[in-house]
PDB file of C-alpha atoms in Angstrom:
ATOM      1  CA  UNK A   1      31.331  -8.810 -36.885  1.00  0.00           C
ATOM      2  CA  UNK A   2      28.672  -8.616 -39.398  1.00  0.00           C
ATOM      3  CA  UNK A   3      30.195 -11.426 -41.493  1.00  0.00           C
ATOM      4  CA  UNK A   4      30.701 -13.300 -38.971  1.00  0.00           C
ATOM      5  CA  UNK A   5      26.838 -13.276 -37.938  1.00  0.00           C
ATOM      6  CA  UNK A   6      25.338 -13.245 -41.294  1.00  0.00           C
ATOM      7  CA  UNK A   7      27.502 -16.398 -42.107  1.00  0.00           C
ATOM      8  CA  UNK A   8      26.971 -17.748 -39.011  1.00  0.00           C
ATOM      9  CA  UNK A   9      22.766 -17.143 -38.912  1.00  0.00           C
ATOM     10  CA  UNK A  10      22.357 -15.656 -42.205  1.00  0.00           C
ATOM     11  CA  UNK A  11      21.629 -11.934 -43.476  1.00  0.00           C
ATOM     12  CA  UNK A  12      19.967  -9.506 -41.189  1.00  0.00           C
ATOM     13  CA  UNK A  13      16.299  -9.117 -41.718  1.00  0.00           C
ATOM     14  CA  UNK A  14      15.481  -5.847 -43.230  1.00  0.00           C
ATOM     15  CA  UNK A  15      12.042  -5.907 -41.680  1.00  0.00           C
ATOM     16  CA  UNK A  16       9.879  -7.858 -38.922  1.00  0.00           C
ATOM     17  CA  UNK A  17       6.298  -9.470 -38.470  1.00  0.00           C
ATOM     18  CA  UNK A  18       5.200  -8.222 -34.808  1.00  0.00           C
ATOM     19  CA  UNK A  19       2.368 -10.517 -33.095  1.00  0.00           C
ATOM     20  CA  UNK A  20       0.970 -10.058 -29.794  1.00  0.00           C
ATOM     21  CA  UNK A  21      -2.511  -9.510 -27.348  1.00  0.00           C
ATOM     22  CA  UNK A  22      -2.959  -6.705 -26.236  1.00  0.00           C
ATOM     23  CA  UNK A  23      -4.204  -6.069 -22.547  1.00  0.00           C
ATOM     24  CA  UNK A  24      -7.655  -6.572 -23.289  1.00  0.00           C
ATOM     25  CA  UNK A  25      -7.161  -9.422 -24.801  1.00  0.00           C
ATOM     26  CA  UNK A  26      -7.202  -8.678 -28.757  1.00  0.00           C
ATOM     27  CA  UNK A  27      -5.298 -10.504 -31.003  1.00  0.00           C
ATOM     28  CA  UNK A  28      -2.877  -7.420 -32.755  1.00  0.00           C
ATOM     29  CA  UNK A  29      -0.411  -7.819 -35.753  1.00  0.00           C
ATOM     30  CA  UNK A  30       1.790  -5.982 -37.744  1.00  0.00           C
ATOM     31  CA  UNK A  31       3.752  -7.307 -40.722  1.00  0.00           C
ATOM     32  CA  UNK A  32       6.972  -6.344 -43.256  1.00  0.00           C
ATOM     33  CA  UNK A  33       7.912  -3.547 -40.613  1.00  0.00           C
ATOM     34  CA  UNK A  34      11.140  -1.910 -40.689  1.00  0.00           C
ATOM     35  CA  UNK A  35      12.844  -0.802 -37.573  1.00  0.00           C
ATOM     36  CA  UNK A  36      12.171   2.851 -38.106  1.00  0.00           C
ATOM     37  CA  UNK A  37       8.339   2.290 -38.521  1.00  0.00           C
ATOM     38  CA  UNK A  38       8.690   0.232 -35.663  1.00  0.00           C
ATOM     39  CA  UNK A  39       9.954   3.375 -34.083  1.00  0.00           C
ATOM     40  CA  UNK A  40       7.845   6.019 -35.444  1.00  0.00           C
ATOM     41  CA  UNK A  41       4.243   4.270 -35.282  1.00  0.00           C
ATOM     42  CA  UNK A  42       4.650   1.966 -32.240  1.00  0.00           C
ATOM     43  CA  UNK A  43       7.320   3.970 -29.749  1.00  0.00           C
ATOM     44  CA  UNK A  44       6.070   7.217 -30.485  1.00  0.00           C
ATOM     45  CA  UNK A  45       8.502   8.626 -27.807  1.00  0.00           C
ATOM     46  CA  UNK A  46      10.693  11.326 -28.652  1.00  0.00           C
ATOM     47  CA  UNK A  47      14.613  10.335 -27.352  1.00  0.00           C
ATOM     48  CA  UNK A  48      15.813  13.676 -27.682  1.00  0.00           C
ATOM     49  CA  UNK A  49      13.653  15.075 -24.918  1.00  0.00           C
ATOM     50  CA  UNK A  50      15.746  13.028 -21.938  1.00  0.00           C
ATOM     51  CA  UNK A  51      18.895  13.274 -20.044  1.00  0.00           C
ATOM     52  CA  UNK A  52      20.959  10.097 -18.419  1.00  0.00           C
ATOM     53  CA  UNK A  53      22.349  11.060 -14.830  1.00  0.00           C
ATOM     54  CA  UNK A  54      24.989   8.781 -13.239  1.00  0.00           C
ATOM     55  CA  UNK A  55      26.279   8.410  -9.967  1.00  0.00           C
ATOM     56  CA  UNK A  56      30.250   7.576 -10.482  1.00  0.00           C
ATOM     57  CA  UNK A  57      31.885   8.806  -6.876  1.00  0.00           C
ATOM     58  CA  UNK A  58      35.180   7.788  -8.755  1.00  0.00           C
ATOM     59  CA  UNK A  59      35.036  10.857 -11.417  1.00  0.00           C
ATOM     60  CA  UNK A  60      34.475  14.822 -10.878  1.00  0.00           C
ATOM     61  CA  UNK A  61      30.497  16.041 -10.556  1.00  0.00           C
ATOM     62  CA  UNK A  62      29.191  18.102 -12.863  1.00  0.00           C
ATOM     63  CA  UNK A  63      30.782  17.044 -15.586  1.00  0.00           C
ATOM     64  CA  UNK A  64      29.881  14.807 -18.792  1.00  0.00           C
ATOM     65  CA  UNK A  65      30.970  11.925 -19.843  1.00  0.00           C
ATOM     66  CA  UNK A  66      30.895   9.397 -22.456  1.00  0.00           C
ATOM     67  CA  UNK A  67      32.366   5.396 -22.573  1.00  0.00           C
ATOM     68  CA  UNK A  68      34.842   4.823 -26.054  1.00  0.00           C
ATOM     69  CA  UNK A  69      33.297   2.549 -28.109  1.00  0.00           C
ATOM     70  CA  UNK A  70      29.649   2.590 -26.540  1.00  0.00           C
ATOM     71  CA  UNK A  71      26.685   2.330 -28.550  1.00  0.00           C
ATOM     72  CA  UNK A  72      24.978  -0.133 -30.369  1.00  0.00           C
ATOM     73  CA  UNK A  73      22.849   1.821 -32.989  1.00  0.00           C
ATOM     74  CA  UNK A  74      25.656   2.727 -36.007  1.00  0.00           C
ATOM     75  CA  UNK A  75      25.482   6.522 -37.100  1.00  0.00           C
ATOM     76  CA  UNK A  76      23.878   7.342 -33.944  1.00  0.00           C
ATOM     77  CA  UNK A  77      24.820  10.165 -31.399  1.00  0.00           C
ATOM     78  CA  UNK A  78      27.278   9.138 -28.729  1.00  0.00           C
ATOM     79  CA  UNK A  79      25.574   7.961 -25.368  1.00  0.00           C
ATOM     80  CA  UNK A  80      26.570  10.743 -22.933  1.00  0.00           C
ATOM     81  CA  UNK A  81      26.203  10.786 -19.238  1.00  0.00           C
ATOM     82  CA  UNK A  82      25.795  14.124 -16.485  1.00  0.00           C
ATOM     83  CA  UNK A  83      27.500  12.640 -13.240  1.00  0.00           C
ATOM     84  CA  UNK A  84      26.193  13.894 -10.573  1.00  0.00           C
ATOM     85  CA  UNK A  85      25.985  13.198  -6.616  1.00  0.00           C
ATOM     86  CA  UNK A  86      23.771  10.452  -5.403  1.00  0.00           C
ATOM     87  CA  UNK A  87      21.309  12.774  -3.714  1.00  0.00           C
ATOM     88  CA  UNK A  88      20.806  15.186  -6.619  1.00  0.00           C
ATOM     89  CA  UNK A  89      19.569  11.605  -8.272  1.00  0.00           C
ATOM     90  CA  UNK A  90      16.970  10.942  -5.300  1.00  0.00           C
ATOM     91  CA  UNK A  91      15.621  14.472  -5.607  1.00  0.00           C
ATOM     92  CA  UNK A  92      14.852  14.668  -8.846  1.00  0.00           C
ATOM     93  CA  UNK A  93      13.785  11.256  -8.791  1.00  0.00           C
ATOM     94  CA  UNK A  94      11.174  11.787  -5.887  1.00  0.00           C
ATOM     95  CA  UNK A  95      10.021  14.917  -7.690  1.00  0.00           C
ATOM     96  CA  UNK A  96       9.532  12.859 -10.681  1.00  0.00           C
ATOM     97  CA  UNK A  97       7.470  10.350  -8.905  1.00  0.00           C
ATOM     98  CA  UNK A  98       5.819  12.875  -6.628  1.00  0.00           C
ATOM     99  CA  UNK A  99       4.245  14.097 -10.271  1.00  0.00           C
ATOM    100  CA  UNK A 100       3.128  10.812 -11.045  1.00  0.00           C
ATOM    101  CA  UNK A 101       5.106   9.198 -13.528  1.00  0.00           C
ATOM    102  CA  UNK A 102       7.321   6.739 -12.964  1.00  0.00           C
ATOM    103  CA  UNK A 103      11.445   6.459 -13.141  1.00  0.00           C
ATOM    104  CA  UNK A 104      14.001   4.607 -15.091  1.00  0.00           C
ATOM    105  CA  UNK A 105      17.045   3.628 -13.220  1.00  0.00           C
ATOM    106  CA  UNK A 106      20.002   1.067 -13.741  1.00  0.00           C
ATOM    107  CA  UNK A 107      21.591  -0.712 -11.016  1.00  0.00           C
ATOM    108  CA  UNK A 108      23.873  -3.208  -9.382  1.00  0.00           C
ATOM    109  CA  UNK A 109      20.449  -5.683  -8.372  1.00  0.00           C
ATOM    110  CA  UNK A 110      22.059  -9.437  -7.385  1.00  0.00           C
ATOM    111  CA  UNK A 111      24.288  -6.784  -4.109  1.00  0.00           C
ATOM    112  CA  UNK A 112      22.166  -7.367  -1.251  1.00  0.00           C
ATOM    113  CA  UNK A 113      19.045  -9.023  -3.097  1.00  0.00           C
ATOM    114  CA  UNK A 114      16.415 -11.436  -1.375  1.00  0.00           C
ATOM    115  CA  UNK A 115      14.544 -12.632  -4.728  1.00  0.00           C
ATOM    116  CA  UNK A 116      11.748 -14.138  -2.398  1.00  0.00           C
ATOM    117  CA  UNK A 117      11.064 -11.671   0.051  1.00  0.00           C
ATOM    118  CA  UNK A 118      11.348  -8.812  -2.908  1.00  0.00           C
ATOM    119  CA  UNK A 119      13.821  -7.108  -0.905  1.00  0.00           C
ATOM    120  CA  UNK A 120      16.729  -5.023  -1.581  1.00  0.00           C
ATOM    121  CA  UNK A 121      18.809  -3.653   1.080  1.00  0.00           C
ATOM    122  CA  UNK A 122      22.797  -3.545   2.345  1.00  0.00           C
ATOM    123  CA  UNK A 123      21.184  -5.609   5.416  1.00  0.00           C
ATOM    124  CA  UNK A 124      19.266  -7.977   3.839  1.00  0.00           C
ATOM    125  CA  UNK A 125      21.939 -10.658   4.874  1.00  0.00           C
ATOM    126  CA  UNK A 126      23.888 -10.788   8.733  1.00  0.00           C
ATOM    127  CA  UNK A 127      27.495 -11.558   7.222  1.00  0.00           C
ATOM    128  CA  UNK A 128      28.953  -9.750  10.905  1.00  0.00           C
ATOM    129  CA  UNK A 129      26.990 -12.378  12.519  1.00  0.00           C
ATOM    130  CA  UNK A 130      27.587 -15.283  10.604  1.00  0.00           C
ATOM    131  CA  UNK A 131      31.379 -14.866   9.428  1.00  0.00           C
ATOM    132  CA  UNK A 132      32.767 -11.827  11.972  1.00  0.00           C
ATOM    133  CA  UNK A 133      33.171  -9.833   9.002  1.00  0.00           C
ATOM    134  CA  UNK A 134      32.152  -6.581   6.992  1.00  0.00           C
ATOM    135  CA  UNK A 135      32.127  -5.463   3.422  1.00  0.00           C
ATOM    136  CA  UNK A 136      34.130  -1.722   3.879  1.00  0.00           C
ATOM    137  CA  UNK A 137      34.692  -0.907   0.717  1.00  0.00           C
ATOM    138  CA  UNK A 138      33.272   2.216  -0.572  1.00  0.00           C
ATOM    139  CA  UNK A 139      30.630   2.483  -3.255  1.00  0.00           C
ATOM    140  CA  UNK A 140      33.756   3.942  -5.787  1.00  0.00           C
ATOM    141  CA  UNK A 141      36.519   1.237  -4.953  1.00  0.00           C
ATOM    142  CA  UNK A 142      33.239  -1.240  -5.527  1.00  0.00           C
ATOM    143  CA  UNK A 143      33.669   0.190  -9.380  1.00  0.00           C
ATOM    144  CA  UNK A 144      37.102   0.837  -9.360  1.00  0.00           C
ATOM    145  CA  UNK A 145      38.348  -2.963  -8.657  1.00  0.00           C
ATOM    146  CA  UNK A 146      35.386  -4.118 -10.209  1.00  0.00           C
ATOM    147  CA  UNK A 147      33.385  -5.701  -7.414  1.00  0.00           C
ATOM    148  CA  UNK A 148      30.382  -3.837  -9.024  1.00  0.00           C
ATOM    149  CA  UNK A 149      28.367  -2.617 -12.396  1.00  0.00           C
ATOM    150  CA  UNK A 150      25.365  -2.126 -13.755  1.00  0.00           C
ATOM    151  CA  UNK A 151      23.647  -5.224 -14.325  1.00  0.00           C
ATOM    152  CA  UNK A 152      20.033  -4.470 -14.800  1.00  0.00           C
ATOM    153  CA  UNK A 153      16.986  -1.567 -15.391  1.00  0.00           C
ATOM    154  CA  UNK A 154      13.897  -1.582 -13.470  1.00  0.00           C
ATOM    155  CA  UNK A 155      11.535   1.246 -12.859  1.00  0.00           C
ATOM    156  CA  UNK A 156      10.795   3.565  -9.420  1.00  0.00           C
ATOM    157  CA  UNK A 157       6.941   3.533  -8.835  1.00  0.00           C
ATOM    158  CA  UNK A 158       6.670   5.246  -5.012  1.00  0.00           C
ATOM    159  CA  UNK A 159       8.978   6.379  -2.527  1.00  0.00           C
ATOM    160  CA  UNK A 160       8.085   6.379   0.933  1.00  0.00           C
ATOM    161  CA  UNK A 161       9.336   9.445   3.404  1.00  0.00           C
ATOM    162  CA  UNK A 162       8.841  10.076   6.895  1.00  0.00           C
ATOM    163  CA  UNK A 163       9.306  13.241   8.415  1.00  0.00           C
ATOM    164  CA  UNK A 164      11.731  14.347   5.441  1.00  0.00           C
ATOM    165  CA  UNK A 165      13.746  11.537   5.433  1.00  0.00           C
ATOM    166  CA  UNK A 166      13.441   8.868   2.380  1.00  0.00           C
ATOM    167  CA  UNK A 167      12.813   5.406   3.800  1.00  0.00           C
ATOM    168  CA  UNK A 168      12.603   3.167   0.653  1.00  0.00           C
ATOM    169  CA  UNK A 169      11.398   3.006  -2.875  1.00  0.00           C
ATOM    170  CA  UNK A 170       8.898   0.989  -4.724  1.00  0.00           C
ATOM    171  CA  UNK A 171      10.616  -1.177  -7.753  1.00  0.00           C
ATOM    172  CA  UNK A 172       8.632  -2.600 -10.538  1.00  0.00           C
ATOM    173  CA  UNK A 173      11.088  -5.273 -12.166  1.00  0.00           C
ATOM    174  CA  UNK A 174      10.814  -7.860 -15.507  1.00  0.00           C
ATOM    175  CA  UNK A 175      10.963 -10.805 -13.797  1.00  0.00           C
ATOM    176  CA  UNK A 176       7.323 -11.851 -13.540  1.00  0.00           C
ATOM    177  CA  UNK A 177       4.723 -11.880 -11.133  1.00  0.00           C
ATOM    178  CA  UNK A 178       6.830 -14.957  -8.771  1.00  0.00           C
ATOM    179  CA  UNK A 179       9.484 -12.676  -8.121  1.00  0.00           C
ATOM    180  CA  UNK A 180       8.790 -10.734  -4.865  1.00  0.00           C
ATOM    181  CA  UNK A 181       5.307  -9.157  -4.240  1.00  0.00           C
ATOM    182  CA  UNK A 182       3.488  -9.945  -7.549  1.00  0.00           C
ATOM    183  CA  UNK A 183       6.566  -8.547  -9.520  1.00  0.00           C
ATOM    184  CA  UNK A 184       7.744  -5.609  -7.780  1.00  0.00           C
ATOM    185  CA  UNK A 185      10.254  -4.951  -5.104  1.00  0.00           C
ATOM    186  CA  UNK A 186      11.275  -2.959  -2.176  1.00  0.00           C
ATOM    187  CA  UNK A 187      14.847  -1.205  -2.428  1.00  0.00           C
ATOM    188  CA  UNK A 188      15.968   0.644   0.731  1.00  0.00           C
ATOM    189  CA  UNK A 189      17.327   3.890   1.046  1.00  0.00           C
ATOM    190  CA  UNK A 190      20.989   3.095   1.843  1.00  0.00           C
ATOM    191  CA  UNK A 191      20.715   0.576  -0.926  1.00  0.00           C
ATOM    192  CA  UNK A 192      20.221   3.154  -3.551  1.00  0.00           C
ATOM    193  CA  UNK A 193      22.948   4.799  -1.934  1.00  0.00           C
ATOM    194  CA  UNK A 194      25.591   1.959  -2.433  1.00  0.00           C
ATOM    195  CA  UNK A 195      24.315   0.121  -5.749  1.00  0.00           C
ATOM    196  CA  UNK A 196      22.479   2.370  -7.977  1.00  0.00           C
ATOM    197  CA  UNK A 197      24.136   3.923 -10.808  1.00  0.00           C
ATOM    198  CA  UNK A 198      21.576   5.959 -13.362  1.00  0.00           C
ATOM    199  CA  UNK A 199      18.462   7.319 -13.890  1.00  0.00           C
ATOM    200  CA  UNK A 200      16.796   8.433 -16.894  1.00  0.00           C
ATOM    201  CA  UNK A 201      14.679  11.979 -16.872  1.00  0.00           C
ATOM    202  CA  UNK A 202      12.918  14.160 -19.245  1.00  0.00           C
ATOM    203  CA  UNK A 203      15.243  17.678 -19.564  1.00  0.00           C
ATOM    204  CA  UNK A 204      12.406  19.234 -18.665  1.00  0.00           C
ATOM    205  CA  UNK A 205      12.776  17.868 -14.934  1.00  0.00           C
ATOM    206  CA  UNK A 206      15.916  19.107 -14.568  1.00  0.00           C
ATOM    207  CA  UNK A 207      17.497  22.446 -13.938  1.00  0.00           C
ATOM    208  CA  UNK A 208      19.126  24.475 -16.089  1.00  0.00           C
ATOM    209  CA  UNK A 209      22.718  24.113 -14.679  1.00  0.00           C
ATOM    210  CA  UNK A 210      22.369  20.543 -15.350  1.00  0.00           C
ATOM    211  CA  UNK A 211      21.532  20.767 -18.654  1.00  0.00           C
ATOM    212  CA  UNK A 212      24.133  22.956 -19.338  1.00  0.00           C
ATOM    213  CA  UNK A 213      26.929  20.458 -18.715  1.00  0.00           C
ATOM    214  CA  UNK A 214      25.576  18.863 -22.161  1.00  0.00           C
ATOM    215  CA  UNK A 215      27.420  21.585 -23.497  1.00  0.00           C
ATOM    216  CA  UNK A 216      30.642  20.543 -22.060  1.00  0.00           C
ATOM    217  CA  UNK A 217      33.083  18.230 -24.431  1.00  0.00           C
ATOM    218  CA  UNK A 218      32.714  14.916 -23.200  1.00  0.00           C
ATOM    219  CA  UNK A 219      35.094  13.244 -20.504  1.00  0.00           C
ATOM    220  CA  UNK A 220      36.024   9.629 -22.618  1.00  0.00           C
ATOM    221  CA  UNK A 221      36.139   6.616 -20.397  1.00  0.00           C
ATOM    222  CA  UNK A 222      37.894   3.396 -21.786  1.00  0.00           C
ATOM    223  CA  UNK A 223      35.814   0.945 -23.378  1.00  0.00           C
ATOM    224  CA  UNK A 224      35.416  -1.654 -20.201  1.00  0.00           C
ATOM    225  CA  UNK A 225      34.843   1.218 -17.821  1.00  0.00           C
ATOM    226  CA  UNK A 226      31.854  -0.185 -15.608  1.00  0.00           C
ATOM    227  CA  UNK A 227      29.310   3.154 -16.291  1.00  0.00           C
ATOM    228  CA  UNK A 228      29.072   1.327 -20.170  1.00  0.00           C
ATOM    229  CA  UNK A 229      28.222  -1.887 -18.721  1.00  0.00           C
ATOM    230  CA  UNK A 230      24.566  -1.725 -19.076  1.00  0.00           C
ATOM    231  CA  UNK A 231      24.073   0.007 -22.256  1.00  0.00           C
ATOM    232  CA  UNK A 232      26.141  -2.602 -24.335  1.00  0.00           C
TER     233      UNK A 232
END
């Protein structure tokens, strides 16, 4: 693969020139920068300290898992997964945001989308009116026949709850400011349910018998299993 590139578009750079303004408008630049001082002087975010949690109804809770070939850093540690029920993922989500900080999550987001009314829900469209007809399968045969992956990552700002119950979540997406209400979009509850896959926490969010199943050996789930989808 790497001849192929570097004959195709030359050899790799080695190091970058990073321009950009800044949000106060100031002009910024940084030049001859390799991707580890990238890392180390402008990231400044310590990987370690965080945990991915899937939801993959297909494969055994409380377990962890891995996808063959996954990865796109060489030498780097293996991406590894803690699967774990969909509402275990909205709790510690909610507590997350309840804190004030916001959530990383990965998701199936053209299912059910209305791009200009911001809106993501399983009802967002009448197909029973229109065409007599439902979708029935289950959020697992979704993956398993391959109706449905992770496509994109956006970010959980707010949840709203009434009387215990989770109503809907606040999404801030990438895909500019035309794009729903200034940029961010509203995801119902039953739509997390059906289409979203993963959220990222700090370990220090999460309890201890979840942590502990980063002790396990990794489950190993071939190559074009959908869970890798979004990390390739």
């Amino acid at each position: 693969i790497h001849k192929v590139i570097s004959v195709s578009l030359g050899q790799p750079p080695k190091t970058i020139d990073w321009s950009f303004y800044s949000k106060d408008k100031k002009f910024h630049e940084f030049r001859n920068v390799t991707p580890l001082e990238f890392y180390k002087n402008h990231v400044k975010q310590d990987c370690t300290k965080f945990a991915s949690l899937i939801n993959n109804p297909r494969n055994e809770y409380m377990k962890k898992y891995t996808v063959d070939y996954l990865g796109n850093v060489y030498g780097a540690e293996p991406v590894h997964y803690i699967n774990l029920s969909v509402q275990r993922l909205k709790d510690y989500a909610i507590r997350v945001l309840k804190s004030g900080r916001p959530v990383w999550f990965g998701c199936d987001v053209g299912k059910f989308l209305s791009r200009s009314h911001g809106m993501m829900d399983t009802e967002v469209i009448d197909y029973k009116s229109a065409f007599d007809f439902d979708f029935g399968m289950t959020k697992a045969e979704r993956l398993q026949y391959g109706d449905s992956l992770m496509t994109h990552a956006m970010v959980l700002t707010g949840v709203h709850i009434e009387d215990g119950k989770t109503i809907r979540w606040r999404i801030e997406n990438s895909w500019g400011a035309s794009t729903g209400n200034k940029g961010y979009l509203t995801m119902t509850d039953r739509w997390f349910d059906e289409f979203v896959y993963q959220i990222v926490l700090e370990k220090s969010d999460l309890p201890k018998e979840v942590l502990d199943v980063l002790d396990q050996e990794a489950v190993v789930l071939p190559p074009w299993d959908p869970m890798g989808a979004l990390a390739k």
